[in-house]
Amino acid sequence: MTTGKFIFKATLIIAFFSLMSKVLGLARDMVIAHQVGTSMSYDCYQIAIKMPNMLFTIVSGALATVIVPVFVEYASQGKKGEAWKVFNTVMVIISLFYLGASLIGILGAPLLVKFLGPSYQSEWPLIVDLLRILMPLMVFTGLASLFTGLLNANNTFGLPAFSTSVNNILIIIFALTLGAFYDIQGLALGTVLAAVGMALIQLPALLKSGFRLSLNIDFKHPGVRQVYYLALPSVLGIAINQAPILINMVLGTWLPVGSLSALSYADRLNQFPLGLFGMALSTAVFPTLSARAASRDRDGVADILSKSLKAVALITVPASVGLMVLSKPIVSLAFERGAFNEVSAEITSIAVFFYAIGLLGQAGVFLLTRVFYSLQDTRTPVKIAVVAVLLNLVMSLILINPLQLGGLALASSLYSLANMALLVFFLGKKLPGLYRSGWLKFSLAVLVSAGLMAAVSYLANSALAGWFPGIAGLIIQVGLAGIAGIVVYLAAVLLLANREVRYFWRVARGSRTGIR
């Protein structure tokens, strides 16, 4: 099988299960929105869950990424046993770290809450309770992330992608049961239990791949040292990339009640297309990029990356346009019922609009940082992230007064786009072949096509607004306006970027002219 066809098939597998997960994730958010809306209690939940989520993202995000190239390198040399020994040692160490961090968080919750929610003094007792319930979350999400990375390294994509669906199903069940009886504390407990399920469901496949848990860990193993050597700057880089989330949360506590909840719902909606294709492609292509980089085939890395970036742009740019133009009816259709009222829909749609601007940047950063990691360069993304975060902080402080929560969302989007632009610039110095692919013509083609899509979707949405009442009316309004825009976009991009579209179609059909 050609490399291009393999990547395409892996992307389809991940995209299928990602679609399932995103649909279930939307159902999860609909259930939560119906129960708590944009209430103070859900704002408190958002504050409490940030600490375990950020620690998980920083540590496991770095390890799950850098361990794949190391694992692939050992396995490609016929040292599969050594590869598993490295993974086992890393897993034991990281589990102990998470357990210790959870204990510190539980004991230190009264101090942490003063930093996380400085303007929520009256709600500090509730946030402390939620923080103590949610701190163990990082243990199980961390293990699930490591399991996913290693299964992907063994070219197993379906089950790891499906595990997030299991997580969402369990949260829905616990939200309707524990949440109904124990309010927001019940939802917090259900979130932790769902993460346990997400980790456990991957264990059989991991064992089948050859993993066996052993407490005989080797701190001095060259592979373990290599993982931590690569991970330490990556941890710093991811920590810096988490700064915008922390900035949004702390500044958001000074905005009206419900702002943090609205930002969370909006971010989830934007994650739908991002996770479905942008991150699915990045995940599928990463082991191949690592293998090419390990064999010193930089022209091959540049070729795969260039085509992957174009694929990401072809999908995420129209997704951004659709979310921006149809933000209000989409939010109303998804959430406006129960405790989620018209005011909730209005403020959430504002956040959706501004978050959507940065969709391409988020998908691009996710892919580009992994290319640096596959080249075993974890320092350059850190330096770039520092510059981008400083931009985010400045823009957040400037935009929060005139645009309120919209300013925080816009600052996050500008941060993602700036981060992506800088990554492309510096990666081009390592991979000169990256710039040999007609990028200017392609970019203009996508932008013109997206502009036509925006105009058609906007006119269709305006013409259909109010014609049909209720949920059915919103479905018709969003559906027809969205379809009209997509048809125009596809027609325009086929006309203006025919070469790229034909290439992706050949890969989809398994043509032998694709990437090898």
Coordinates of C-alpha atoms in Angstrom, one line a residue:
M1 CA 0.0 0.0 0.0
T2 CA 1.3 3.5 -0.9
T3 CA 2.1 5.8 2.0
G4 CA -0.5 8.3 0.6
K5 CA -3.2 5.6 0.6
F6 CA -2.2 4.4 4.1
I7 CA -2.4 7.9 5.5
F8 CA -5.7 8.5 3.8
K9 CA -7.2 5.2 5.2
A10 CA -5.9 5.9 8.6
T11 CA -7.3 9.4 8.5
L12 CA -10.7 8.0 7.4
I13 CA -10.7 5.5 10.3
I14 CA -9.8 8.3 12.8
A15 CA -12.2 10.7 11.2
F16 CA -15.1 8.1 11.4
F17 CA -14.6 7.5 15.1
S18 CA -13.9 11.2 15.6
L19 CA -17.2 11.9 14.0
M20 CA -18.9 9.5 16.3
S21 CA -17.1 11.0 19.3
K22 CA -17.9 14.6 18.2
V23 CA -21.6 13.7 17.7
L24 CA -21.7 12.1 21.1
G25 CA -19.7 15.0 22.5
L26 CA -22.3 17.4 21.1
A27 CA -25.0 15.2 22.7
R28 CA -23.1 15.4 26.0
D29 CA -22.9 19.2 25.8
M30 CA -26.6 19.4 24.9
V31 CA -27.5 17.3 28.0
I32 CA -25.3 19.5 30.2
A33 CA -26.6 22.7 28.6
H34 CA -30.2 21.6 29.3
Q35 CA -29.3 20.9 32.9
V36 CA -27.1 23.9 33.9
G37 CA -27.0 26.3 30.9
T38 CA -24.6 29.2 31.4
S39 CA -25.0 29.2 35.2
M40 CA -22.7 30.2 38.0
S41 CA -22.3 26.5 39.0
Y42 CA -21.1 25.6 35.5
D43 CA -18.7 28.5 35.6
C44 CA -17.3 27.0 38.8
Y45 CA -17.1 23.6 37.1
Q46 CA -15.1 25.2 34.3
I47 CA -12.7 26.8 36.8
A48 CA -12.2 23.6 38.7
I49 CA -11.6 21.3 35.7
K50 CA -8.9 23.6 34.2
M51 CA -6.2 22.5 36.7
P52 CA -6.3 18.8 36.1
N53 CA -6.9 19.3 32.4
M54 CA -4.0 21.6 32.0
L55 CA -1.6 19.3 33.9
F56 CA -2.7 16.4 31.8
T57 CA -2.3 18.3 28.5
I58 CA 1.1 19.6 29.4
V59 CA 2.6 16.4 30.6
S60 CA 0.8 13.7 28.6
G61 CA 0.7 15.9 25.5
A62 CA 4.4 16.1 25.5
L63 CA 5.1 12.5 26.4
A64 CA 2.5 11.0 24.0
T65 CA 4.0 13.0 21.2
V66 CA 7.7 12.4 21.8
I67 CA 7.4 8.8 22.8
V68 CA 6.1 7.8 19.3
P69 CA 9.3 8.7 17.4
V70 CA 11.4 6.9 20.0
F71 CA 9.2 3.8 20.0
V72 CA 9.2 3.8 16.2
E73 CA 13.0 4.2 16.1
Y74 CA 13.5 1.2 18.4
A75 CA 10.9 -0.9 16.6
S76 CA 12.3 -0.1 13.1
Q77 CA 15.7 -1.5 14.3
G78 CA 14.1 -4.8 15.4
K79 CA 14.2 -3.9 19.1
K80 CA 10.5 -4.2 19.9
G81 CA 11.2 -5.5 23.4
E82 CA 13.4 -2.5 24.2
A83 CA 10.6 -0.2 22.8
W84 CA 8.1 -1.7 25.2
K85 CA 10.6 -1.5 28.1
V86 CA 10.9 2.3 27.5
F87 CA 7.1 2.7 27.4
N88 CA 6.6 0.7 30.6
T89 CA 9.1 2.8 32.4
V90 CA 7.6 6.1 31.2
M91 CA 4.1 4.9 32.1
V92 CA 5.0 4.0 35.6
I93 CA 6.8 7.3 36.2
I94 CA 4.1 9.4 34.8
S95 CA 1.4 7.5 36.8
L96 CA 3.3 8.2 40.0
F97 CA 3.6 11.9 39.0
Y98 CA -0.1 12.2 38.4
L99 CA -1.0 10.5 41.7
G100 CA 1.3 12.9 43.6
A101 CA 0.0 15.9 41.7
S102 CA -3.6 14.8 42.5
L103 CA -2.9 14.5 46.2
I104 CA -1.2 17.9 46.2
G105 CA -4.2 19.4 44.4
I106 CA -6.7 17.9 46.8
L107 CA -4.9 19.1 49.8
G108 CA -4.0 22.5 48.4
A109 CA -7.4 23.2 46.8
P110 CA -8.2 26.2 49.1
L111 CA -5.0 27.9 48.0
L112 CA -5.4 27.0 44.3
V113 CA -8.9 28.4 44.1
K114 CA -7.7 31.9 45.0
F115 CA -5.5 31.9 41.9
L116 CA -8.0 30.2 39.5
G117 CA -11.1 32.2 40.5
P118 CA -9.9 35.5 42.0
S119 CA -13.3 37.3 41.6
Y120 CA -15.5 34.3 42.7
Q121 CA -14.9 34.6 46.4
S122 CA -18.5 33.8 47.3
E123 CA -18.2 30.5 45.2
W124 CA -14.8 29.4 46.5
P125 CA -16.3 26.6 48.7
L126 CA -18.1 25.1 45.7
I127 CA -15.0 25.4 43.5
V128 CA -12.8 23.7 46.2
D129 CA -15.3 20.8 46.4
L130 CA -15.2 20.4 42.6
L131 CA -11.5 20.7 42.4
R132 CA -11.0 17.9 44.9
I133 CA -13.4 15.7 43.0
L134 CA -11.7 16.4 39.6
M135 CA -8.0 16.3 40.4
P136 CA -7.7 12.5 39.9
L137 CA -9.1 13.0 36.4
M138 CA -5.5 13.6 35.1
V139 CA -4.4 10.1 36.2
F140 CA -6.9 8.4 33.9
T141 CA -6.8 10.8 31.0
G142 CA -3.0 10.7 31.2
L143 CA -2.9 6.9 30.9
A144 CA -5.5 7.0 28.1
S145 CA -3.4 9.4 26.2
L146 CA -0.2 7.3 26.5
F147 CA -2.2 4.2 25.5
T148 CA -3.5 6.1 22.4
G149 CA 0.0 7.2 21.4
L150 CA 1.5 3.8 21.6
L151 CA -1.4 2.1 19.8
N152 CA -1.1 4.7 17.0
A153 CA 2.6 3.9 16.8
N154 CA 1.6 0.3 16.2
N155 CA -0.7 1.5 13.4
T156 CA -3.8 0.8 15.5
F157 CA -6.1 3.8 15.1
G158 CA -9.7 2.6 15.5
L159 CA -9.9 1.7 19.1
P160 CA -8.0 4.7 20.5
A161 CA -10.3 7.0 18.5
F162 CA -13.4 5.0 19.7
S163 CA -12.3 5.4 23.4
T164 CA -13.3 9.1 23.3
S165 CA -16.8 8.0 22.3
V166 CA -16.9 5.8 25.3
N167 CA -15.9 8.7 27.5
N168 CA -18.7 10.8 26.1
I169 CA -21.3 8.1 26.5
L170 CA -20.4 7.6 30.1
I171 CA -20.5 11.4 30.8
I172 CA -24.0 11.5 29.3
I173 CA -25.1 8.6 31.5
F174 CA -23.5 10.1 34.7
A175 CA -24.8 13.6 33.9
L176 CA -28.4 12.2 33.7
T177 CA -27.9 10.1 36.9
L178 CA -25.3 11.4 39.2
G179 CA -25.8 15.0 37.9
A180 CA -29.5 14.8 38.5
F181 CA -29.1 13.7 42.1
Y182 CA -26.0 15.5 43.1
D183 CA -26.0 18.6 40.9
I184 CA -22.7 19.9 39.6
Q185 CA -20.7 17.7 42.0
G186 CA -22.4 14.7 40.5
L187 CA -21.3 15.8 37.0
A188 CA -17.7 16.3 38.3
L189 CA -17.6 12.7 39.7
G190 CA -19.1 11.4 36.5
T191 CA -16.4 13.1 34.5
V192 CA -13.7 11.2 36.4
L193 CA -15.5 7.9 36.2
A194 CA -15.9 8.3 32.4
A195 CA -12.1 8.9 32.1
V196 CA -11.5 5.6 33.9
G197 CA -13.6 3.9 31.2
M198 CA -11.7 5.6 28.4
A199 CA -8.4 4.2 29.7
L200 CA -9.7 0.7 30.5
I201 CA -11.2 0.1 27.0
Q202 CA -7.8 0.4 25.4
L203 CA -6.0 -2.0 27.6
P204 CA -6.9 -5.2 25.7
A205 CA -5.5 -3.8 22.4
L206 CA -2.4 -2.6 24.2
L207 CA -1.8 -6.1 25.7
K208 CA -2.4 -7.7 22.3
S209 CA 0.3 -5.4 20.8
G210 CA 2.9 -6.8 23.2
F211 CA 2.8 -4.6 26.3
R212 CA 3.2 -6.2 29.7
L213 CA 3.2 -4.1 32.9
S214 CA 6.3 -4.5 34.9
L215 CA 7.5 -2.7 38.0
N216 CA 11.1 -3.4 36.9
I217 CA 11.7 0.1 35.6
D218 CA 15.0 1.3 34.2
F219 CA 15.5 5.0 34.7
K220 CA 18.9 4.9 33.0
H221 CA 17.7 3.2 29.8
P222 CA 19.0 5.3 26.8
G223 CA 15.5 5.3 25.3
V224 CA 13.9 6.6 28.6
R225 CA 16.6 9.3 28.7
Q226 CA 15.9 10.2 25.1
V227 CA 12.1 10.5 25.8
Y228 CA 12.7 12.9 28.7
Y229 CA 15.4 14.8 26.9
L230 CA 12.9 15.4 24.1
A231 CA 9.9 15.9 26.4
L232 CA 11.3 18.5 28.8
P233 CA 11.4 21.3 26.3
S234 CA 8.1 20.0 24.8
V235 CA 6.5 20.2 28.3
L236 CA 7.6 23.8 28.5
G237 CA 6.2 24.5 25.0
I238 CA 2.9 22.9 25.7
A239 CA 2.7 24.7 29.1
I240 CA 3.3 28.0 27.2
N241 CA 0.6 27.0 24.7
Q242 CA -1.8 26.4 27.6
A243 CA -1.3 30.0 28.8
P244 CA -4.1 31.4 26.6
I245 CA -6.5 29.1 28.2
L246 CA -5.4 30.2 31.7
I247 CA -5.5 33.9 30.5
N248 CA -9.1 33.4 29.2
M249 CA -10.2 31.8 32.4
V250 CA -8.7 34.3 34.9
L251 CA -9.8 37.3 32.8
G252 CA -13.2 35.6 32.2
T253 CA -13.9 35.5 35.9
W254 CA -14.2 39.3 35.8
L255 CA -16.9 39.2 33.0
P256 CA -20.6 38.7 33.6
V257 CA -21.8 35.3 35.0
G258 CA -22.0 32.7 32.3
S259 CA -19.1 34.0 30.3
L260 CA -16.8 31.0 31.2
S261 CA -19.6 28.6 30.4
A262 CA -20.3 30.3 27.0
L263 CA -16.6 30.2 26.1
S264 CA -16.6 26.5 26.9
Y265 CA -19.6 25.6 24.8
A266 CA -18.3 27.7 21.9
D267 CA -14.9 26.0 22.1
R268 CA -16.6 22.6 22.0
L269 CA -18.5 23.6 18.9
N270 CA -15.4 24.7 17.1
Q271 CA -13.6 21.5 18.1
F272 CA -16.2 19.5 16.1
P273 CA -14.7 20.2 12.6
L274 CA -11.2 20.6 14.1
G275 CA -11.2 17.1 15.7
L276 CA -13.1 15.5 12.8
F277 CA -10.5 16.2 10.1
G278 CA -7.8 18.6 11.1
M279 CA -6.5 16.6 14.0
A280 CA -7.5 13.3 12.5
L281 CA -5.2 13.9 9.6
S282 CA -2.4 15.1 11.9
T283 CA -2.7 12.0 14.1
A284 CA -2.7 9.6 11.1
V285 CA 0.3 11.2 9.3
F286 CA 2.5 11.5 12.4
P287 CA 3.9 7.9 12.5
T288 CA 4.7 8.2 8.8
L289 CA 6.4 11.5 9.3
S290 CA 8.4 10.0 12.2
A291 CA 9.5 7.1 10.0
R292 CA 10.6 9.4 7.2
A293 CA 12.4 11.7 9.6
A294 CA 14.2 8.7 11.2
S295 CA 15.5 7.6 7.8
R296 CA 16.7 11.2 7.2
D297 CA 14.3 11.6 4.2
R298 CA 13.6 15.4 4.6
D299 CA 12.3 15.8 1.1
G300 CA 9.7 13.1 1.9
V301 CA 8.8 14.9 5.1
A302 CA 8.4 18.2 3.2
D303 CA 6.2 16.5 0.5
I304 CA 3.9 14.8 3.0
L305 CA 3.7 17.9 5.1
S306 CA 2.9 20.2 2.2
K307 CA 0.1 18.0 1.0
S308 CA -1.2 17.5 4.5
L309 CA -1.4 21.2 5.2
K310 CA -3.3 21.8 2.0
A311 CA -5.8 19.1 3.0
V312 CA -6.2 20.7 6.4
A313 CA -6.8 24.1 4.7
L314 CA -9.3 22.8 2.2
I315 CA -11.4 21.5 5.1
T316 CA -10.9 23.9 8.0
V317 CA -11.3 27.2 6.1
P318 CA -14.9 26.4 4.9
A319 CA -15.7 25.1 8.4
S320 CA -14.6 28.4 9.8
V321 CA -16.7 30.3 7.4
G322 CA -19.8 28.2 8.2
L323 CA -19.4 28.6 11.9
M324 CA -18.9 32.3 11.6
V325 CA -21.8 33.0 9.3
L326 CA -24.3 30.6 11.0
S327 CA -23.0 30.9 14.6
K328 CA -26.4 32.1 16.0
P329 CA -28.7 29.5 14.5
I330 CA -26.2 26.8 15.1
V331 CA -25.9 27.6 18.8
S332 CA -29.7 27.9 19.1
L333 CA -30.2 24.6 17.4
A334 CA -27.7 22.8 19.5
F335 CA -28.3 24.2 22.9
E336 CA -31.2 26.5 23.4
R337 CA -33.5 24.5 25.6
G338 CA -34.0 24.0 29.3
A339 CA -31.6 26.1 31.4
F340 CA -29.8 27.3 28.3
N341 CA -32.0 30.3 27.3
E342 CA -31.9 33.0 24.6
V343 CA -29.3 35.1 26.5
S344 CA -27.1 32.0 26.8
A345 CA -27.4 31.4 23.0
E346 CA -26.6 35.1 22.2
I347 CA -23.3 35.2 24.2
T348 CA -22.2 31.7 23.1
S349 CA -22.7 32.6 19.4
I350 CA -20.5 35.6 19.8
A351 CA -17.7 33.4 21.2
V352 CA -18.3 30.8 18.4
F353 CA -17.9 33.5 15.8
F354 CA -14.5 34.7 17.1
Y355 CA -13.2 31.3 17.9
A356 CA -13.9 30.1 14.4
I357 CA -11.4 32.6 13.0
G358 CA -8.6 30.6 14.4
L359 CA -9.7 27.1 13.3
L360 CA -7.0 26.8 10.6
G361 CA -4.4 28.0 13.1
Q362 CA -5.3 25.4 15.6
A363 CA -5.3 22.6 13.1
G364 CA -2.0 23.8 11.6
V365 CA -0.2 24.1 14.9
F366 CA -1.3 20.6 15.9
L367 CA 0.3 19.2 12.7
L368 CA 3.3 21.5 12.5
T369 CA 4.5 21.0 16.1
R370 CA 4.4 17.2 15.4
V371 CA 6.7 17.7 12.4
F372 CA 9.2 19.5 14.6
Y373 CA 9.0 16.6 17.1
S374 CA 9.4 14.0 14.4
L375 CA 12.6 15.8 13.5
Q376 CA 13.5 15.7 17.2
D377 CA 13.5 19.4 17.5
T378 CA 11.4 20.4 20.5
R379 CA 13.0 23.7 21.3
T380 CA 12.0 25.8 18.3
P381 CA 8.2 25.4 18.9
V382 CA 8.8 26.5 22.5
K383 CA 10.5 29.7 21.4
I384 CA 7.8 30.4 18.9
A385 CA 5.1 29.7 21.5
V386 CA 6.6 32.3 23.9
V387 CA 6.2 35.0 21.2
A388 CA 2.7 33.9 20.4
V389 CA 1.6 33.8 24.0
L390 CA 2.8 37.3 24.6
L391 CA 0.8 38.4 21.6
N392 CA -2.3 36.6 23.1
L393 CA -1.9 38.4 26.5
V394 CA -1.6 41.8 24.9
M395 CA -4.5 41.2 22.6
S396 CA -6.7 39.8 25.4
L397 CA -6.1 42.9 27.5
I398 CA -6.8 45.2 24.6
L399 CA -9.9 43.4 23.3
I400 CA -11.7 42.3 26.5
N401 CA -13.2 45.8 27.2
P402 CA -14.7 46.5 23.8
L403 CA -15.7 42.9 22.9
Q404 CA -16.1 41.2 26.4
L405 CA -15.9 37.4 26.0
G406 CA -15.7 37.9 22.2
G407 CA -12.4 39.7 22.8
L408 CA -10.9 36.7 24.6
A409 CA -12.0 34.4 21.8
L410 CA -10.6 36.6 19.1
A411 CA -7.3 36.9 21.0
S412 CA -7.1 33.1 21.1
S413 CA -7.7 32.9 17.4
L414 CA -5.0 35.5 16.6
Y415 CA -2.6 33.5 18.9
S416 CA -3.2 30.3 16.9
L417 CA -2.8 32.0 13.5
A418 CA 0.4 33.7 14.6
N419 CA 1.8 30.5 16.1
M420 CA 1.1 28.6 12.9
A421 CA 2.6 31.3 10.7
L422 CA 5.8 31.3 12.7
L423 CA 6.0 27.5 12.7
V424 CA 5.7 27.4 8.9
F425 CA 8.4 30.1 8.6
F426 CA 11.0 28.3 10.7
L427 CA 10.1 24.8 9.4
G428 CA 10.7 26.1 5.9
K429 CA 14.3 26.6 6.8
K430 CA 14.6 23.0 7.8
L431 CA 12.6 21.7 4.9
P432 CA 13.3 23.9 1.8
G433 CA 11.0 21.6 -0.3
L434 CA 8.0 22.9 1.7
Y435 CA 7.8 26.1 -0.4
R436 CA 7.9 24.4 -3.8
S437 CA 4.3 23.5 -4.1
G438 CA 2.4 26.5 -5.5
W439 CA 1.3 27.8 -2.1
L440 CA 0.4 31.3 -3.3
K441 CA -2.0 30.2 -6.0
F442 CA -3.5 27.6 -3.7
S443 CA -4.1 30.0 -0.9
L444 CA -5.8 32.6 -3.1
A445 CA -8.0 29.8 -4.5
V446 CA -9.1 28.7 -1.1
L447 CA -9.7 32.3 0.1
V448 CA -11.7 33.3 -3.0
S449 CA -13.8 30.1 -2.7
A450 CA -14.4 30.7 1.0
G451 CA -15.4 34.3 0.3
L452 CA -18.0 33.1 -2.2
M453 CA -19.3 30.6 0.3
A454 CA -19.6 33.2 3.0
A455 CA -21.7 35.5 0.8
V456 CA -24.0 32.7 -0.3
S457 CA -24.5 31.3 3.2
Y458 CA -25.1 34.7 4.6
L459 CA -27.7 35.6 2.0
A460 CA -29.5 32.2 2.3
N461 CA -29.5 32.4 6.1
S462 CA -31.0 35.9 6.1
A463 CA -33.6 34.9 3.5
L464 CA -34.7 31.8 5.5
A465 CA -34.6 33.4 9.0
G466 CA -38.1 33.3 10.6
W467 CA -39.8 31.4 7.7
F468 CA -40.2 28.2 9.7
P469 CA -40.9 28.0 13.5
G470 CA -39.2 25.9 16.2
I471 CA -36.5 23.4 16.0
A472 CA -37.6 22.2 12.6
G473 CA -37.3 25.7 11.2
L474 CA -33.7 26.0 12.6
I475 CA -32.8 22.7 11.0
I476 CA -34.1 23.9 7.6
Q477 CA -32.4 27.3 8.0
V478 CA -29.0 26.0 9.0
G479 CA -29.2 23.0 6.6
L480 CA -30.1 24.9 3.5
A481 CA -27.8 27.8 4.2
G482 CA -25.0 25.5 4.9
I483 CA -25.6 23.3 1.9
A484 CA -25.8 26.3 -0.4
G485 CA -22.5 27.6 0.9
I486 CA -20.8 24.2 0.6
V487 CA -21.9 23.7 -3.0
V488 CA -20.6 27.1 -4.0
Y489 CA -17.3 26.4 -2.2
L490 CA -16.8 23.0 -3.8
A491 CA -17.6 24.4 -7.3
A492 CA -15.2 27.3 -6.8
V493 CA -12.3 25.2 -5.3
L494 CA -12.7 22.6 -8.1
L495 CA -12.3 25.4 -10.6
L496 CA -9.5 27.3 -8.9
A497 CA -7.5 24.5 -7.1
N498 CA -8.2 21.7 -9.4
R499 CA -4.7 20.2 -9.2
E500 CA -4.8 19.8 -5.4
V501 CA -8.4 18.5 -5.4
R502 CA -7.5 15.9 -8.1
Y503 CA -4.5 14.8 -6.1
F504 CA -6.6 14.1 -3.0
W505 CA -9.2 12.3 -5.1
R506 CA -6.5 10.1 -6.6
V507 CA -5.2 9.2 -3.1
A508 CA -8.8 8.5 -2.0
R509 CA -9.2 6.1 -4.9
G510 CA -5.8 4.4 -4.2
S511 CA -4.0 5.8 -7.3
R512 CA -0.3 4.9 -7.6
T513 CA 0.5 8.6 -8.3
G514 CA 0.2 9.6 -4.7
I515 CA 2.8 10.0 -2.0
R516 CA 4.9 6.9 -1.4

